[in-house]
PDB file of C-alpha atoms in Angstrom:
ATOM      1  CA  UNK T   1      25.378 -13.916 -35.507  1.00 51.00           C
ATOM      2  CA  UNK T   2      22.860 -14.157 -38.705  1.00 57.00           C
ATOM      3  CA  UNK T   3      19.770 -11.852 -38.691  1.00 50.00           C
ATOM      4  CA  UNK T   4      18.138 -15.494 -39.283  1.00 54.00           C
ATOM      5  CA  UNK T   5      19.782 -16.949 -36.352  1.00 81.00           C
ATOM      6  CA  UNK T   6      18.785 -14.063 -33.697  1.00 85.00           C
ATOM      7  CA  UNK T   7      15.313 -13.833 -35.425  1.00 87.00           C
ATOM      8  CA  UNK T   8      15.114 -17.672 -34.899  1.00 90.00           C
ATOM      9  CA  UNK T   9      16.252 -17.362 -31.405  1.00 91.00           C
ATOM     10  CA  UNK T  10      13.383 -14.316 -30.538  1.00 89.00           C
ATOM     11  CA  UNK T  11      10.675 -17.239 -31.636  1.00 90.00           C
ATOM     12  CA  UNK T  12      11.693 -19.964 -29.855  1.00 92.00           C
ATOM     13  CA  UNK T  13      11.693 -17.339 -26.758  1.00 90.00           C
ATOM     14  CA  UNK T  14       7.916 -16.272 -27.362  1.00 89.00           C
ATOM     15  CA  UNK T  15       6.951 -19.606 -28.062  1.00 91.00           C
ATOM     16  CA  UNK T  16       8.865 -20.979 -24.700  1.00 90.00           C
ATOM     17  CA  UNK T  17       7.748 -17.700 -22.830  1.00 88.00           C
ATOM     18  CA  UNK T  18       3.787 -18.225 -23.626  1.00 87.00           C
ATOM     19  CA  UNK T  19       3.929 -22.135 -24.566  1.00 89.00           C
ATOM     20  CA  UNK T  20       1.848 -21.280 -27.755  1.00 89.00           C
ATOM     21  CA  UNK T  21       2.599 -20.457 -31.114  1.00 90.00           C
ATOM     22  CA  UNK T  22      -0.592 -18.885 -31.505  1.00 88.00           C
ATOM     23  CA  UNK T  23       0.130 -16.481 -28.913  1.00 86.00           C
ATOM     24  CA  UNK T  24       3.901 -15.948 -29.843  1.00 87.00           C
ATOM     25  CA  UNK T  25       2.849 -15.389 -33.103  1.00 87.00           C
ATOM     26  CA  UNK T  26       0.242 -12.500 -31.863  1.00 84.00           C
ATOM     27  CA  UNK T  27       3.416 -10.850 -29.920  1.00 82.00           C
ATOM     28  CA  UNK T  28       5.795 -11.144 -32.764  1.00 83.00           C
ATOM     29  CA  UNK T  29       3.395  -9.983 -35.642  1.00 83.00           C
ATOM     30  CA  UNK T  30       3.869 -12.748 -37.828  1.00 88.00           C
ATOM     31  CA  UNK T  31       1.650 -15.670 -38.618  1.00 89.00           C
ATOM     32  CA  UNK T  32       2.018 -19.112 -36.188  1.00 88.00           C
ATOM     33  CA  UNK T  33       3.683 -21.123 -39.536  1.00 90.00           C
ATOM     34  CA  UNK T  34       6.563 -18.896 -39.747  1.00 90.00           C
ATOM     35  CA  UNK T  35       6.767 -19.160 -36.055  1.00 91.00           C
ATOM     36  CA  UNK T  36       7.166 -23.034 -36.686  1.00 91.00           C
ATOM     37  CA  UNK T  37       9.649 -22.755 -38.739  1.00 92.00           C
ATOM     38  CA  UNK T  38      11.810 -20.360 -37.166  1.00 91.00           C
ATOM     39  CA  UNK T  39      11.693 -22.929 -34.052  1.00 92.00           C
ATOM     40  CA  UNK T  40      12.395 -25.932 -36.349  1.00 92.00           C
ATOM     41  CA  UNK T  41      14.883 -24.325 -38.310  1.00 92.00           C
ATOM     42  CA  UNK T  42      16.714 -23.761 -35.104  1.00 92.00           C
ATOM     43  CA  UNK T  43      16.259 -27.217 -33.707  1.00 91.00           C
ATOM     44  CA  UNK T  44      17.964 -28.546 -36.932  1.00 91.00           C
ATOM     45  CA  UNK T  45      20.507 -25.708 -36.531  1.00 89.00           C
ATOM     46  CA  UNK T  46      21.664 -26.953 -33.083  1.00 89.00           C
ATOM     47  CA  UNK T  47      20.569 -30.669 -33.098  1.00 90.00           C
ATOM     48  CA  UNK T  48      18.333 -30.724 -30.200  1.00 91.00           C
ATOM     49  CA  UNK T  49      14.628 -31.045 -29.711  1.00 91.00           C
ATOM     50  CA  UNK T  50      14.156 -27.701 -27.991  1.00 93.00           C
ATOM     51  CA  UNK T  51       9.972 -28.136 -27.491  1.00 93.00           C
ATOM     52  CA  UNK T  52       8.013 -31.031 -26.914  1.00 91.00           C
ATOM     53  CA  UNK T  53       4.670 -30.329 -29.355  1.00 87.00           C
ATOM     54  CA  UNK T  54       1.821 -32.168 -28.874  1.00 81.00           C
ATOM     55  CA  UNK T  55      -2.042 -30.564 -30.570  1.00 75.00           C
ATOM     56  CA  UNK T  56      -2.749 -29.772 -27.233  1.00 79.00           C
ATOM     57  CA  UNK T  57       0.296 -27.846 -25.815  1.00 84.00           C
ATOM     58  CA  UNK T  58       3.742 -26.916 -25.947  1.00 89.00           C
ATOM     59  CA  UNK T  59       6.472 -28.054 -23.204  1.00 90.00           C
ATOM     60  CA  UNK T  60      10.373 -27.508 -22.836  1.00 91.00           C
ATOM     61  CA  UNK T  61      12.533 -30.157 -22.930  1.00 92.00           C
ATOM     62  CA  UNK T  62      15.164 -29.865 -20.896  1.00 92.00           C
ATOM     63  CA  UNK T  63      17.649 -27.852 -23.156  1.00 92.00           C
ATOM     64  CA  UNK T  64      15.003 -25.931 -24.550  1.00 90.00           C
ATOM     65  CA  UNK T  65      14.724 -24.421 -20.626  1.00 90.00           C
ATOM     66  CA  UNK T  66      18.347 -24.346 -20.176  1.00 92.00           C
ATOM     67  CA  UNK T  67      18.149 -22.092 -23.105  1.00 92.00           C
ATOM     68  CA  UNK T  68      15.075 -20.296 -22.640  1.00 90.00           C
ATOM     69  CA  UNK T  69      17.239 -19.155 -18.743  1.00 89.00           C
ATOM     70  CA  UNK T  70      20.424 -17.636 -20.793  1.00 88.00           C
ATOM     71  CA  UNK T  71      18.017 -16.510 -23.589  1.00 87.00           C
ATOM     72  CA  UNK T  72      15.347 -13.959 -21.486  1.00 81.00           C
ATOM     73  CA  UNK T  73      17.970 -11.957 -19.397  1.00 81.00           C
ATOM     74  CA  UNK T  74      20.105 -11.078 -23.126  1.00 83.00           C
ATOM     75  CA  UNK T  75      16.571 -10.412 -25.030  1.00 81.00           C
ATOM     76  CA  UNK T  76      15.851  -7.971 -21.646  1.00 75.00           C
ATOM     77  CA  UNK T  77      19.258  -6.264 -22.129  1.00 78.00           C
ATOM     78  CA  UNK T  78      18.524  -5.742 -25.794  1.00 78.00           C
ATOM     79  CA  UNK T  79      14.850  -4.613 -25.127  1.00 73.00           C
ATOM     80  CA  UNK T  80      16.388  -2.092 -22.515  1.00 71.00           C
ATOM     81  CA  UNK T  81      19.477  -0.679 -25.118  1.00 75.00           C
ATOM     82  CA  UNK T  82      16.380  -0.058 -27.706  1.00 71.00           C
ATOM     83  CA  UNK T  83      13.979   1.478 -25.048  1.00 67.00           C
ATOM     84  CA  UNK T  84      17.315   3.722 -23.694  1.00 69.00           C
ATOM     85  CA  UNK T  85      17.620   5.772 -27.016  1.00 70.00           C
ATOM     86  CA  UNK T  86      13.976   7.263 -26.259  1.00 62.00           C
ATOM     87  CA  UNK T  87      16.119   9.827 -24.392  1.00 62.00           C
ATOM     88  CA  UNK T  88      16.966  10.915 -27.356  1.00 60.00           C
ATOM     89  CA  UNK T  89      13.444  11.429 -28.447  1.00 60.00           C
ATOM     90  CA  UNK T  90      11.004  14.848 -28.025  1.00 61.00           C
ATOM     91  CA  UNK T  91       8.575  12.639 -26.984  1.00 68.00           C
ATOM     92  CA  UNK T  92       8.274   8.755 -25.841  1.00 73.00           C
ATOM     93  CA  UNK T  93       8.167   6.429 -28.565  1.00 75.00           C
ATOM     94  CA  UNK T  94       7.414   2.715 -28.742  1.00 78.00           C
ATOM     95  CA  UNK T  95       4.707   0.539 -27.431  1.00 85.00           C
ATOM     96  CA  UNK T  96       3.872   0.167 -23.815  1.00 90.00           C
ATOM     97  CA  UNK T  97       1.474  -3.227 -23.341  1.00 91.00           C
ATOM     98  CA  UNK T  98       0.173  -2.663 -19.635  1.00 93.00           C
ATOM     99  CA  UNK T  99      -2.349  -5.163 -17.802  1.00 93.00           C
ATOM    100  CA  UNK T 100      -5.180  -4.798 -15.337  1.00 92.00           C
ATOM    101  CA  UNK T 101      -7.814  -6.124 -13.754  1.00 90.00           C
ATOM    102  CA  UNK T 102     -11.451  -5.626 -15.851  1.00 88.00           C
ATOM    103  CA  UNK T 103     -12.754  -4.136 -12.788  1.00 87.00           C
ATOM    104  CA  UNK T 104     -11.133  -1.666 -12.361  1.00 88.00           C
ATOM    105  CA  UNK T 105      -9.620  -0.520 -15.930  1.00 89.00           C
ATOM    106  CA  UNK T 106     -12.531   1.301 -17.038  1.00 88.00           C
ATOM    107  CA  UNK T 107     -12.373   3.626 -13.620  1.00 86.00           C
ATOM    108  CA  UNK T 108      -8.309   3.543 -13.317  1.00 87.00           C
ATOM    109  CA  UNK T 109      -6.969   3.615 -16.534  1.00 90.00           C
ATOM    110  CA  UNK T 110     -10.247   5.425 -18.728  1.00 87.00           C
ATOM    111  CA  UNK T 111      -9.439   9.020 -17.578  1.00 86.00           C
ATOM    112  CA  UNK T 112      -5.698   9.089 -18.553  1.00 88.00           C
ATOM    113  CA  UNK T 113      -6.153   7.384 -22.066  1.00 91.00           C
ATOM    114  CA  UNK T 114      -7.077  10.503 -23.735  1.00 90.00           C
ATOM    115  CA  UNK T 115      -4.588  12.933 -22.078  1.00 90.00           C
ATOM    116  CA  UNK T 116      -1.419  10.371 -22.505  1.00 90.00           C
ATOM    117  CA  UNK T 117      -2.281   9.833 -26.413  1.00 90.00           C
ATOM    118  CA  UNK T 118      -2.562  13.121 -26.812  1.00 90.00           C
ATOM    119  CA  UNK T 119       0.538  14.423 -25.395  1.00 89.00           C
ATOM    120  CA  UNK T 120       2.546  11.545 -27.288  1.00 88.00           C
ATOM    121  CA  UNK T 121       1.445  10.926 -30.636  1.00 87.00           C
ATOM    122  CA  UNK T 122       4.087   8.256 -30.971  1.00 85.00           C
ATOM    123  CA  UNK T 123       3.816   6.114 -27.850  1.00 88.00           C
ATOM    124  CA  UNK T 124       1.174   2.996 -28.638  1.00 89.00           C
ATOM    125  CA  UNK T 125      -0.746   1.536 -25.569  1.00 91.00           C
ATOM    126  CA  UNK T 126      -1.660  -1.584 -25.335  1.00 92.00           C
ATOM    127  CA  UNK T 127      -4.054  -2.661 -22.938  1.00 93.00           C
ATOM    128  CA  UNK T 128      -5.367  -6.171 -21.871  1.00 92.00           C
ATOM    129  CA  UNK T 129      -8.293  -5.800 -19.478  1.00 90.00           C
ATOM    130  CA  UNK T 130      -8.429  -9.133 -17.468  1.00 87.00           C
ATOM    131  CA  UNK T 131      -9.322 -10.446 -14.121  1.00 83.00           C
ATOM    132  CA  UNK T 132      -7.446 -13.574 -14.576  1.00 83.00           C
ATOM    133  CA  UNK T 133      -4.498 -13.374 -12.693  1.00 81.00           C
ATOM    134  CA  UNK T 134      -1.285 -13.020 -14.950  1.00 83.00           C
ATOM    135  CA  UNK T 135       1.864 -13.333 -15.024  1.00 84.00           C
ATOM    136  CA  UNK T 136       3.469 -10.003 -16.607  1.00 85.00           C
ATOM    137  CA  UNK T 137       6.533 -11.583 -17.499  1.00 79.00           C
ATOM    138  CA  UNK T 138       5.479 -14.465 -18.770  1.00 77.00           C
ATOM    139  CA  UNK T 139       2.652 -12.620 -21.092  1.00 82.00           C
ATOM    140  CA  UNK T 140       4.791 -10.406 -22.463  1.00 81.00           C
ATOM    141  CA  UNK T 141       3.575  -6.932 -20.321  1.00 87.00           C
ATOM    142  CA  UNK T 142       6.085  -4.011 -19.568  1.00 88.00           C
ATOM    143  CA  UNK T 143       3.831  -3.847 -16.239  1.00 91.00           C
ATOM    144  CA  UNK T 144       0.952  -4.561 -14.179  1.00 92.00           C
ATOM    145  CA  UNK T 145      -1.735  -3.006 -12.017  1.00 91.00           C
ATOM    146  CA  UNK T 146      -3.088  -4.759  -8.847  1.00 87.00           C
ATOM    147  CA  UNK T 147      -3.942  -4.245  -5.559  1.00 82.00           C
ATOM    148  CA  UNK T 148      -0.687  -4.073  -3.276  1.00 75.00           C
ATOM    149  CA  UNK T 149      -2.068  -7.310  -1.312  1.00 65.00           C
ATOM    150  CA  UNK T 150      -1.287  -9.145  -4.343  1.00 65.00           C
ATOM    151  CA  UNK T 151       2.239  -8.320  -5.823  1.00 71.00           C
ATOM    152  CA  UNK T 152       4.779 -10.751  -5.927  1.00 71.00           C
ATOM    153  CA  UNK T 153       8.409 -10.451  -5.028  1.00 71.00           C
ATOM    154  CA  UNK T 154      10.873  -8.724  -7.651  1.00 76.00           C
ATOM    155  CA  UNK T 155       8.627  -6.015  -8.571  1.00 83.00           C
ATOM    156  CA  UNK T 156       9.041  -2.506  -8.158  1.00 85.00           C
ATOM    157  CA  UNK T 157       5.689  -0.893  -7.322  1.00 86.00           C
ATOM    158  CA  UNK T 158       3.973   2.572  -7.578  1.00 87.00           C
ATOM    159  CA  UNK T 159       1.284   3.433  -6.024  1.00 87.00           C
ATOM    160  CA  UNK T 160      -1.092   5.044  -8.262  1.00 85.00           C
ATOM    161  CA  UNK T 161      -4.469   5.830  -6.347  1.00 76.00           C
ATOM    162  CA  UNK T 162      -6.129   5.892  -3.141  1.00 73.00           C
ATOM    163  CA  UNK T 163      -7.284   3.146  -1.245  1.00 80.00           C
ATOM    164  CA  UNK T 164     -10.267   1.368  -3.365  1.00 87.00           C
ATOM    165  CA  UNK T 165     -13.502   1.093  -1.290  1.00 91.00           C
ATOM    166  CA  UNK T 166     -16.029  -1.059  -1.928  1.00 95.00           C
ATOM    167  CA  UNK T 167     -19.718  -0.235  -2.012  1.00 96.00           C
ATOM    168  CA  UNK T 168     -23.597  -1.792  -1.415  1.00 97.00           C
ATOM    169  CA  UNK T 169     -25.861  -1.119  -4.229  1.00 98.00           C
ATOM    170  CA  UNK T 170     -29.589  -1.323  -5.247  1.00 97.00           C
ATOM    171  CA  UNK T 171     -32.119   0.768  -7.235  1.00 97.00           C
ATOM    172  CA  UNK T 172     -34.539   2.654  -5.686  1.00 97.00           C
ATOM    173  CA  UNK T 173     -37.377   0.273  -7.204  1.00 96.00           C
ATOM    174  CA  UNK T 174     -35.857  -2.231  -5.143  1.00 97.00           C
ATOM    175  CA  UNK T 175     -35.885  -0.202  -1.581  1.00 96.00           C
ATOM    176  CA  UNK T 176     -39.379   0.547  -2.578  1.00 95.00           C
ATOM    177  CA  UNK T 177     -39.917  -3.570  -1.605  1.00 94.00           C
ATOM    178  CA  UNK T 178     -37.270  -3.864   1.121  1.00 94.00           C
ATOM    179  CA  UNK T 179     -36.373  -2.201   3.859  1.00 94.00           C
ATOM    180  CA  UNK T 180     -33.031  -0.653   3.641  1.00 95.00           C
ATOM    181  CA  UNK T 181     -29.868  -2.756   5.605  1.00 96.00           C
ATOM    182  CA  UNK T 182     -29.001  -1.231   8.419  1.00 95.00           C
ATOM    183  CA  UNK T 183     -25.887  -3.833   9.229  1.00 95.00           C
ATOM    184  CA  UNK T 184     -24.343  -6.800   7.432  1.00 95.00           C
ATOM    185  CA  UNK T 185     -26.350  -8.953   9.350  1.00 95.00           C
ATOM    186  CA  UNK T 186     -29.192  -7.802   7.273  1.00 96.00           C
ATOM    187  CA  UNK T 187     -28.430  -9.073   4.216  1.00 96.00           C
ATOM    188  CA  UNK T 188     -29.562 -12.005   5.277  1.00 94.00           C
ATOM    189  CA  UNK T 189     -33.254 -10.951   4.319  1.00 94.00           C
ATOM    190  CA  UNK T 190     -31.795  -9.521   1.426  1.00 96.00           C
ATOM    191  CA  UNK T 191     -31.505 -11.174  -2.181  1.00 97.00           C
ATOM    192  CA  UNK T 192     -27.886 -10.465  -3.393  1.00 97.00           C
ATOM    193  CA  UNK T 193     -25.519 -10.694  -6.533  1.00 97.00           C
ATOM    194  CA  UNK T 194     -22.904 -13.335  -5.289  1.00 96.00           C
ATOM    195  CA  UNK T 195     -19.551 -12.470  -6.540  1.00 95.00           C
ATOM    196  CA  UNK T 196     -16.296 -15.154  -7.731  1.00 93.00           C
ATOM    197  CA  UNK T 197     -14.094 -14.858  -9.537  1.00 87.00           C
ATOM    198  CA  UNK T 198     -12.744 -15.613 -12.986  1.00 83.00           C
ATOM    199  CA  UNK T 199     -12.325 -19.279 -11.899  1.00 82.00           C
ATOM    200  CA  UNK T 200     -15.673 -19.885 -10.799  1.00 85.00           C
ATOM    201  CA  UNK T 201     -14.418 -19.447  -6.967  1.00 89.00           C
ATOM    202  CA  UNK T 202     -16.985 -16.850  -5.134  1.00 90.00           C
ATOM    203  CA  UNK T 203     -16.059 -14.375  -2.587  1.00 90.00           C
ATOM    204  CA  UNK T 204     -17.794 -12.786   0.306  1.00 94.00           C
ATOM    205  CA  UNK T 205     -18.807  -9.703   0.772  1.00 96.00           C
ATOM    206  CA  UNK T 206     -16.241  -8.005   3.548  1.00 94.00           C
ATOM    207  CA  UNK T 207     -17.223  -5.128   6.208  1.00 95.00           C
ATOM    208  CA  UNK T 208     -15.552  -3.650   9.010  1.00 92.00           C
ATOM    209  CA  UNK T 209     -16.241  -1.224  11.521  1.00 89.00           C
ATOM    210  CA  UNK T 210     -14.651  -0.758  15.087  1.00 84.00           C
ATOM    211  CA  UNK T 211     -11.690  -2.964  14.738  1.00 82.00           C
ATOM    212  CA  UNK T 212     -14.716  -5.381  13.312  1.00 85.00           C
ATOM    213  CA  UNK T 213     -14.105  -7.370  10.459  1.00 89.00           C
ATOM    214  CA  UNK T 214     -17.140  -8.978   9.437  1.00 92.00           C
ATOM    215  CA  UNK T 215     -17.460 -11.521   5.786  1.00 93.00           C
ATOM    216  CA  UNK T 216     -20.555 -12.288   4.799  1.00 95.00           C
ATOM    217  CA  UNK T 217     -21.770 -14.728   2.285  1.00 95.00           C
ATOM    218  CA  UNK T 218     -24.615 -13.552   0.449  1.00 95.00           C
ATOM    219  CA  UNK T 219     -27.659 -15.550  -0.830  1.00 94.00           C
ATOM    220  CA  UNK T 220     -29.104 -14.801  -4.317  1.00 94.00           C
ATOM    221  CA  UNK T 221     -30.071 -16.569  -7.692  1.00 95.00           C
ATOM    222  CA  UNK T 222     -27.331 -14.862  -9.668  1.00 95.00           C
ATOM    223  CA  UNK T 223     -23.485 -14.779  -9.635  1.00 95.00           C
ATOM    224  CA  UNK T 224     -21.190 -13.091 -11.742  1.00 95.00           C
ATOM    225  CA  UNK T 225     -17.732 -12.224 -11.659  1.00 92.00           C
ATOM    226  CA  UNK T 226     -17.999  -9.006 -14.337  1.00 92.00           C
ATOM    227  CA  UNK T 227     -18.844  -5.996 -12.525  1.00 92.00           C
ATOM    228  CA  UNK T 228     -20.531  -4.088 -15.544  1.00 93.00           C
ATOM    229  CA  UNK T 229     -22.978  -7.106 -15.311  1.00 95.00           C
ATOM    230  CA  UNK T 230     -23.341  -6.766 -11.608  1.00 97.00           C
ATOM    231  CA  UNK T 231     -24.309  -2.975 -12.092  1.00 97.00           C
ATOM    232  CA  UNK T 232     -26.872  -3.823 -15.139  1.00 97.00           C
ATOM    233  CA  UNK T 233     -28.737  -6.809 -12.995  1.00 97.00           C
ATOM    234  CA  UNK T 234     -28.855  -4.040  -9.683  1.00 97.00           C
ATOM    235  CA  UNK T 235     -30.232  -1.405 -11.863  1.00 97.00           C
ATOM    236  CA  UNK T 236     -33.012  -4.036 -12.960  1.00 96.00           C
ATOM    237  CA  UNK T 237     -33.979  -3.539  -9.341  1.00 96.00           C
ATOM    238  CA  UNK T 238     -33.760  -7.581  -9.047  1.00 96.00           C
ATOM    239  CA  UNK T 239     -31.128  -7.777  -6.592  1.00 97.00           C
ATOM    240  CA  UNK T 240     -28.532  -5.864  -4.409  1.00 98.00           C
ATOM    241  CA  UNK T 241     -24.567  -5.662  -5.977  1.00 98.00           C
ATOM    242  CA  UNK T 242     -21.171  -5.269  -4.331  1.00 97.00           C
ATOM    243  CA  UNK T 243     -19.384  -3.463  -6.631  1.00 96.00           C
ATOM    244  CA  UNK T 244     -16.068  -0.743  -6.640  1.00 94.00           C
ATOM    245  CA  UNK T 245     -17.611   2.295  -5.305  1.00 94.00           C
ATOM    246  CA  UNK T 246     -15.826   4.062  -8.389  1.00 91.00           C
ATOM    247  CA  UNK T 247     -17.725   1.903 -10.973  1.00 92.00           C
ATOM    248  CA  UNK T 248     -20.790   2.897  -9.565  1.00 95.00           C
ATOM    249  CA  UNK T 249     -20.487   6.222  -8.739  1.00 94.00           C
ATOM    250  CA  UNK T 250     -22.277   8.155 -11.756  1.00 94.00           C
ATOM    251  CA  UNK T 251     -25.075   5.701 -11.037  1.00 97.00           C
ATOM    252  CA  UNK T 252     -25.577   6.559  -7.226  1.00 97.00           C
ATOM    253  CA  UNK T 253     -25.171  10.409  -8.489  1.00 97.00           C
ATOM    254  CA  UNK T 254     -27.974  10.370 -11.128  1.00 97.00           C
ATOM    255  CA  UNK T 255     -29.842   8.278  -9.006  1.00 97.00           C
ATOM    256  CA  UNK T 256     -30.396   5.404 -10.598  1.00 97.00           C
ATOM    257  CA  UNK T 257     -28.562   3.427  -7.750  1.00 98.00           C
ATOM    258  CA  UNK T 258     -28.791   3.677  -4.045  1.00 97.00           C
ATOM    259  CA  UNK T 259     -26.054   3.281  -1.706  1.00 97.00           C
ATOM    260  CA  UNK T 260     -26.045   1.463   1.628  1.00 96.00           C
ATOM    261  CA  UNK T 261     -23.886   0.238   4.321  1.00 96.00           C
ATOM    262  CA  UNK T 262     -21.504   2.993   3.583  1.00 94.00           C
ATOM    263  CA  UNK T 263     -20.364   3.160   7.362  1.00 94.00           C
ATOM    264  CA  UNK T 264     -19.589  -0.205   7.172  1.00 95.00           C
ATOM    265  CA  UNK T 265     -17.450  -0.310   3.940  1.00 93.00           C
ATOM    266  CA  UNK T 266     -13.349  -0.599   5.026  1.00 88.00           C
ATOM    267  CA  UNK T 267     -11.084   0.724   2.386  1.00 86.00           C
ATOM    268  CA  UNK T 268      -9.016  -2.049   0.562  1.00 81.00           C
ATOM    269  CA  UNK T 269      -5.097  -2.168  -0.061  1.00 77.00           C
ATOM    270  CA  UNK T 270      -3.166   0.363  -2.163  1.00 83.00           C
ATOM    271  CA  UNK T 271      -3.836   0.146  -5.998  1.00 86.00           C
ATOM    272  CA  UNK T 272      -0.433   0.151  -7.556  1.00 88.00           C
ATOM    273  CA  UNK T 273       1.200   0.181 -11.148  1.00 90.00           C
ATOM    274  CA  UNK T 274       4.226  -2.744 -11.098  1.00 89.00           C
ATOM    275  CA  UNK T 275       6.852  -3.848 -13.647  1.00 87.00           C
ATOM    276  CA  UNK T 276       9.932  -6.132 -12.930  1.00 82.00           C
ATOM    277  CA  UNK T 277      12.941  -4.613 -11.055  1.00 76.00           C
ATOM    278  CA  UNK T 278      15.417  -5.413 -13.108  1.00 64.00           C
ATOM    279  CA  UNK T 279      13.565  -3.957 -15.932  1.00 62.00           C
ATOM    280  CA  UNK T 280      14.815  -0.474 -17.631  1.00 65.00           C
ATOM    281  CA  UNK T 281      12.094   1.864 -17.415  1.00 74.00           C
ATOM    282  CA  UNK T 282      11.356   3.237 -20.842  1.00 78.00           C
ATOM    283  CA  UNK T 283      10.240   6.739 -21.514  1.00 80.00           C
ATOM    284  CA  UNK T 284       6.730   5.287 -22.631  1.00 85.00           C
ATOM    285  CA  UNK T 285       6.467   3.812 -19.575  1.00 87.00           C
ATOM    286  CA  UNK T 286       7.100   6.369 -17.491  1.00 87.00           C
ATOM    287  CA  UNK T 287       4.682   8.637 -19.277  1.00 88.00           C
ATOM    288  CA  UNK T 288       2.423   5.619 -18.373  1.00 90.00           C
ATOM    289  CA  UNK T 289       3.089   6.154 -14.679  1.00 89.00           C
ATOM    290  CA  UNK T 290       3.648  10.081 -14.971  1.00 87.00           C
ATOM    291  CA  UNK T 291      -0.263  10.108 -16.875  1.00 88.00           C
ATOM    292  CA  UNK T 292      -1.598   7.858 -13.755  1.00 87.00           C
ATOM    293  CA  UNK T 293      -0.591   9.785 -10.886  1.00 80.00           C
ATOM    294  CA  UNK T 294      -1.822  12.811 -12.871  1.00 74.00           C
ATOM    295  CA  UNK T 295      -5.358  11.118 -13.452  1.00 64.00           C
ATOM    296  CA  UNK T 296      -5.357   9.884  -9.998  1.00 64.00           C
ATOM    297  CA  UNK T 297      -4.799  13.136  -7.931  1.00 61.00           C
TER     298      UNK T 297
END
């Protein structure tokens, strides 16, 4: 095979994997055009119409997904023959894209940046901070990190940190107004951040205690799905937050926040790092994992 064909072939697989050029041309380093060309090149090459293109999207016909289903397992093999000779290497080499959730990164992934770098000066991390939920294979990511509740079937999963706890916020200019909570139930005289999600859907905010599992939605002027946000409008002493108990931590320590309910807070799943089974783990990667169980113990 022609370095033109298989170069050809790696486009129309980014383009079918992401169903954008824009984005396959982000993951392949080269501008969309030349990604339109590879793909058109190759539909004259075989005859078919491999894409349906429209200005809005990009579909498969049906050979261009008959195609795509031979094409993803042989570009894994190759990815995992490349990633194999890092054996051979003093030190991983390569780049390792990884994907979590914006809550959590800054807490999770912040502490082992600097150490991991440092220790391989030839490794290059990638990471997408997102709450939208994503599809690691799909988007290109060598793994994942999510709550165990929430993995899929045909990954392989490490756990990576404790069980997450949530916590009850406000500042102390805040208490100075309203009695503290003493229960969930109390809330109810409370103004409150209400939390959703990416999507717009909101969430309640879930104790326990007992065997008790109590959800309680929250009234308030304000809701936000970004925790850093959540934090900011709590520490304006306008409202009360349910946030990680990690992201606010230096806050309740300096004082700037107070914590409440704390007896009533129930730990969450396991937080795990996840990447497909049948995927070869690379030597970046597991310095990725290696880094994370060191930051987390």
């Amino acid at each position: 095979m022609r370095t033109t064909d298989l170069s050809e072939l790696a486009a129309f697989d980014a383009v079918a994997r992401h169903r954008s050029f824009r984005r396959a041309s982000e993951e392949r380093g080269v501008t969309a055009s030349a990604i339109s060309h590879a793909v058109s090149n190759l539909e004259a090459r075989v005859g078919i119409r491999l894409l349906n293109r429209t200005t809005r999207s990009v579909s498969l016909t049906d050979a261009g997904a008959m195609l795509l289903s031979q094409l993803s397992p042989a570009f894994g093999d190759i990815g995992s023959a490349l990633d194999a000779l890092n054996q051979f290497r003093d030190t991983p080499f390569g780049k390792v894209r990884i994907n979590a959730p914006n809550s959590i990164a800054p807490f999770v992934l912040g502490p082992m940046i600097g150490p991991l770098v440092a220790a391989n000066p030839n490794l290059e991390l990638e990471i997408v901070a997102t709450d939208r939920l994503v599809d690691i294979v799909e988007e290109g990511f060598d793994a994942g990190i999510r709550l165990g509740e929430s993995l899929r079937d045909g990954m392989t999963a490490v756990r990576i940190k404790p069980r997450l706890k949530f916590a009850v916020v406000g500042s102390p200019g805040y208490f100075e107004r309203r009695s503290m909570p003493t229960t969930p139930a109390d809330l109810s005289d409370h103004v409150c951040i209400r939390n959703m999600y990416p999507s717009g859907v909101g969430y309640p905010w879930s104790f326990g205690r007992n065997g008790e599992e109590i959800d309680v939605e929250v009234k308030g002027p304000v809701a936000l799905h970004d925790q850093e946000l959540m934090i900011e409008t709590a520490l304006a002493g306008v409202a009360l937050a349910y946030v990680w108990e990690d992201r606010a931590r230096p806050y309740v320590e300096s004082g700037r926040l107070v914590s409440c309910l704390t007896d009533w807070i129930v730990p969450e799943d396991w937080l795990y790092l996840y990447y497909p089974t049948r995927r070869y783990i690379s030597a970046g990667l597991r310095a990725v994992i290696d880094a994370l169980k060191v930051a987390s113990s």
